[in-house]
């Protein structure tokens, strides 16, 4: 399994932008489908976005389509989540996750998780 470490969270005003990064250890990163989930206070964790191992396909929750972009760099063993036009409802702890198998069609529990990075959107 890969070990995942997120970074890039913080406090941002509504309408602002933020980019999250997830650094993976291990030589098999390029074989992993990767994604982002989030958990807002008092709510269940939800799927945000995913990207195929090759980077050729991406998937998004309806709530973030057009605002969030997931990408990956298999040389740097890193997956990114670019977030623009942030809303108050985007406030959550964001988790990087990965799996050797497809976990996004349909949504399933990935095998590997990071520790999370907190994003707070203020008005």
mmCIF file of C-alpha atoms in Angstrom:
data_model
loop_
_atom_site.group_PDB
_atom_site.id
_atom_site.type_symbol
_atom_site.label_atom_id
_atom_site.label_comp_id
_atom_site.label_asym_id
_atom_site.label_seq_id
_atom_site.Cartn_x
_atom_site.Cartn_y
_atom_site.Cartn_z
ATOM 1 C CA UNK A 1 0.000 0.000 0.000
ATOM 2 C CA UNK A 2 0.982 3.621 -0.430
ATOM 3 C CA UNK A 3 1.278 6.090 2.416
ATOM 4 C CA UNK A 4 -0.519 9.377 1.786
ATOM 5 C CA UNK A 5 0.196 12.810 3.258
ATOM 6 C CA UNK A 6 -2.018 15.788 2.448
ATOM 7 C CA UNK A 7 -1.053 19.442 2.576
ATOM 8 C CA UNK A 8 -2.336 22.794 1.426
ATOM 9 C CA UNK A 9 -5.382 23.234 3.598
ATOM 10 C CA UNK A 10 -6.124 26.481 5.379
ATOM 11 C CA UNK A 11 -8.460 29.401 5.791
ATOM 12 C CA UNK A 12 -9.778 31.111 2.663
ATOM 13 C CA UNK A 13 -12.548 33.577 1.959
ATOM 14 C CA UNK A 14 -15.607 32.568 -0.013
ATOM 15 C CA UNK A 15 -14.891 32.905 -3.712
ATOM 16 C CA UNK A 16 -11.215 32.234 -3.181
ATOM 17 C CA UNK A 17 -8.992 29.409 -4.328
ATOM 18 C CA UNK A 18 -6.857 26.741 -2.730
ATOM 19 C CA UNK A 19 -4.789 23.843 -3.983
ATOM 20 C CA UNK A 20 -4.445 20.669 -1.985
ATOM 21 C CA UNK A 21 -1.591 18.258 -2.517
ATOM 22 C CA UNK A 22 -1.234 14.628 -1.571
ATOM 23 C CA UNK A 23 2.224 13.101 -1.571
ATOM 24 C CA UNK A 24 2.426 9.343 -1.825
ATOM 25 C CA UNK A 25 5.241 7.063 -0.816
ATOM 26 C CA UNK A 26 5.950 3.806 -2.569
ATOM 27 C CA UNK A 27 6.869 2.798 -6.073
ATOM 28 C CA UNK A 28 3.396 1.628 -7.030
ATOM 29 C CA UNK A 29 1.673 5.031 -6.925
ATOM 30 C CA UNK A 30 1.195 5.072 -10.684
ATOM 31 C CA UNK A 31 -0.911 1.909 -10.390
ATOM 32 C CA UNK A 32 -3.350 3.505 -7.956
ATOM 33 C CA UNK A 33 -6.596 5.227 -8.738
ATOM 34 C CA UNK A 34 -6.592 8.312 -6.528
ATOM 35 C CA UNK A 35 -9.231 10.588 -5.145
ATOM 36 C CA UNK A 36 -10.388 13.106 -2.595
ATOM 37 C CA UNK A 37 -13.121 12.804 -0.029
ATOM 38 C CA UNK A 38 -14.259 15.339 2.534
ATOM 39 C CA UNK A 39 -16.052 15.394 5.834
ATOM 40 C CA UNK A 40 -17.794 18.508 7.064
ATOM 41 C CA UNK A 41 -18.550 19.010 10.769
ATOM 42 C CA UNK A 42 -21.484 16.873 11.797
ATOM 43 C CA UNK A 43 -21.766 15.211 8.400
ATOM 44 C CA UNK A 44 -20.720 11.945 6.858
ATOM 45 C CA UNK A 45 -17.660 11.716 4.696
ATOM 46 C CA UNK A 46 -18.453 12.240 1.020
ATOM 47 C CA UNK A 47 -16.779 11.670 -2.311
ATOM 48 C CA UNK A 48 -15.323 14.749 -4.004
ATOM 49 C CA UNK A 49 -13.232 13.702 -6.985
ATOM 50 C CA UNK A 50 -11.211 10.837 -8.432
ATOM 51 C CA UNK A 51 -8.665 10.266 -11.139
ATOM 52 C CA UNK A 52 -7.755 7.081 -12.933
ATOM 53 C CA UNK A 53 -4.289 5.585 -12.408
ATOM 54 C CA UNK A 54 -3.237 6.847 -15.839
ATOM 55 C CA UNK A 55 -4.706 10.301 -15.332
ATOM 56 C CA UNK A 56 -6.842 9.758 -18.398
ATOM 57 C CA UNK A 57 -10.216 10.007 -16.692
ATOM 58 C CA UNK A 58 -11.573 12.126 -13.877
ATOM 59 C CA UNK A 59 -14.798 12.032 -11.882
ATOM 60 C CA UNK A 60 -16.447 14.643 -9.704
ATOM 61 C CA UNK A 61 -19.277 15.020 -7.276
ATOM 62 C CA UNK A 62 -22.012 17.221 -8.695
ATOM 63 C CA UNK A 63 -21.440 19.746 -5.912
ATOM 64 C CA UNK A 64 -17.898 20.537 -7.103
ATOM 65 C CA UNK A 65 -18.131 20.103 -10.884
ATOM 66 C CA UNK A 66 -16.777 23.133 -12.677
ATOM 67 C CA UNK A 67 -15.040 24.425 -9.545
ATOM 68 C CA UNK A 68 -12.623 21.650 -8.529
ATOM 69 C CA UNK A 69 -10.009 19.965 -10.684
ATOM 70 C CA UNK A 70 -8.158 16.797 -9.760
ATOM 71 C CA UNK A 71 -4.827 16.005 -11.359
ATOM 72 C CA UNK A 72 -1.810 13.831 -10.727
ATOM 73 C CA UNK A 73 1.886 13.704 -11.418
ATOM 74 C CA UNK A 74 3.079 10.109 -11.469
ATOM 75 C CA UNK A 75 6.724 11.212 -11.550
ATOM 76 C CA UNK A 76 6.333 13.243 -8.377
ATOM 77 C CA UNK A 77 3.972 10.686 -6.803
ATOM 78 C CA UNK A 78 1.511 13.467 -6.072
ATOM 79 C CA UNK A 79 -2.164 14.097 -6.626
ATOM 80 C CA UNK A 80 -3.664 17.573 -6.515
ATOM 81 C CA UNK A 81 -7.042 19.145 -5.966
ATOM 82 C CA UNK A 82 -7.368 22.649 -7.340
ATOM 83 C CA UNK A 83 -10.362 24.388 -5.816
ATOM 84 C CA UNK A 84 -11.767 27.680 -7.087
ATOM 85 C CA UNK A 85 -14.895 29.690 -6.318
ATOM 86 C CA UNK A 86 -14.945 28.186 -2.857
ATOM 87 C CA UNK A 87 -18.196 28.257 -0.937
ATOM 88 C CA UNK A 88 -18.978 28.089 2.757
ATOM 89 C CA UNK A 89 -20.290 24.556 2.175
ATOM 90 C CA UNK A 90 -16.825 23.468 1.055
ATOM 91 C CA UNK A 91 -15.592 23.774 4.633
ATOM 92 C CA UNK A 92 -14.434 20.294 5.646
ATOM 93 C CA UNK A 93 -11.505 18.051 6.342
ATOM 94 C CA UNK A 94 -10.272 16.814 2.982
ATOM 95 C CA UNK A 95 -8.854 13.329 2.712
ATOM 96 C CA UNK A 96 -6.686 11.919 -0.012
ATOM 97 C CA UNK A 97 -7.417 8.296 -0.803
ATOM 98 C CA UNK A 98 -6.301 5.627 -3.205
ATOM 99 C CA UNK A 99 -6.933 2.117 -4.335
ATOM 100 C CA UNK A 100 -5.644 -0.353 -6.901
ATOM 101 C CA UNK A 101 -9.240 -0.960 -7.951
ATOM 102 C CA UNK A 102 -11.892 1.440 -9.196
ATOM 103 C CA UNK A 103 -13.605 3.035 -6.195
ATOM 104 C CA UNK A 104 -15.528 5.814 -7.941
ATOM 105 C CA UNK A 105 -17.936 4.064 -10.325
ATOM 106 C CA UNK A 106 -19.764 3.287 -8.118
ATOM 107 C CA UNK A 107 -18.394 5.002 -5.038
ATOM 108 C CA UNK A 108 -16.705 2.535 -2.706
ATOM 109 C CA UNK A 109 -14.278 2.665 0.176
ATOM 110 C CA UNK A 110 -10.685 3.093 -1.079
ATOM 111 C CA UNK A 111 -7.909 1.027 0.457
ATOM 112 C CA UNK A 112 -5.562 3.810 1.543
ATOM 113 C CA UNK A 113 -6.226 7.082 3.323
ATOM 114 C CA UNK A 114 -4.273 10.124 4.341
ATOM 115 C CA UNK A 115 -4.685 11.868 7.672
ATOM 116 C CA UNK A 116 -6.639 14.775 6.213
ATOM 117 C CA UNK A 117 -6.128 18.489 5.783
ATOM 118 C CA UNK A 118 -8.603 21.066 6.985
ATOM 119 C CA UNK A 119 -10.170 23.632 4.687
ATOM 120 C CA UNK A 120 -12.185 26.463 6.171
ATOM 121 C CA UNK A 121 -14.094 28.853 3.942
ATOM 122 C CA UNK A 122 -15.137 32.093 5.612
ATOM 123 C CA UNK A 123 -17.662 34.717 4.550
#
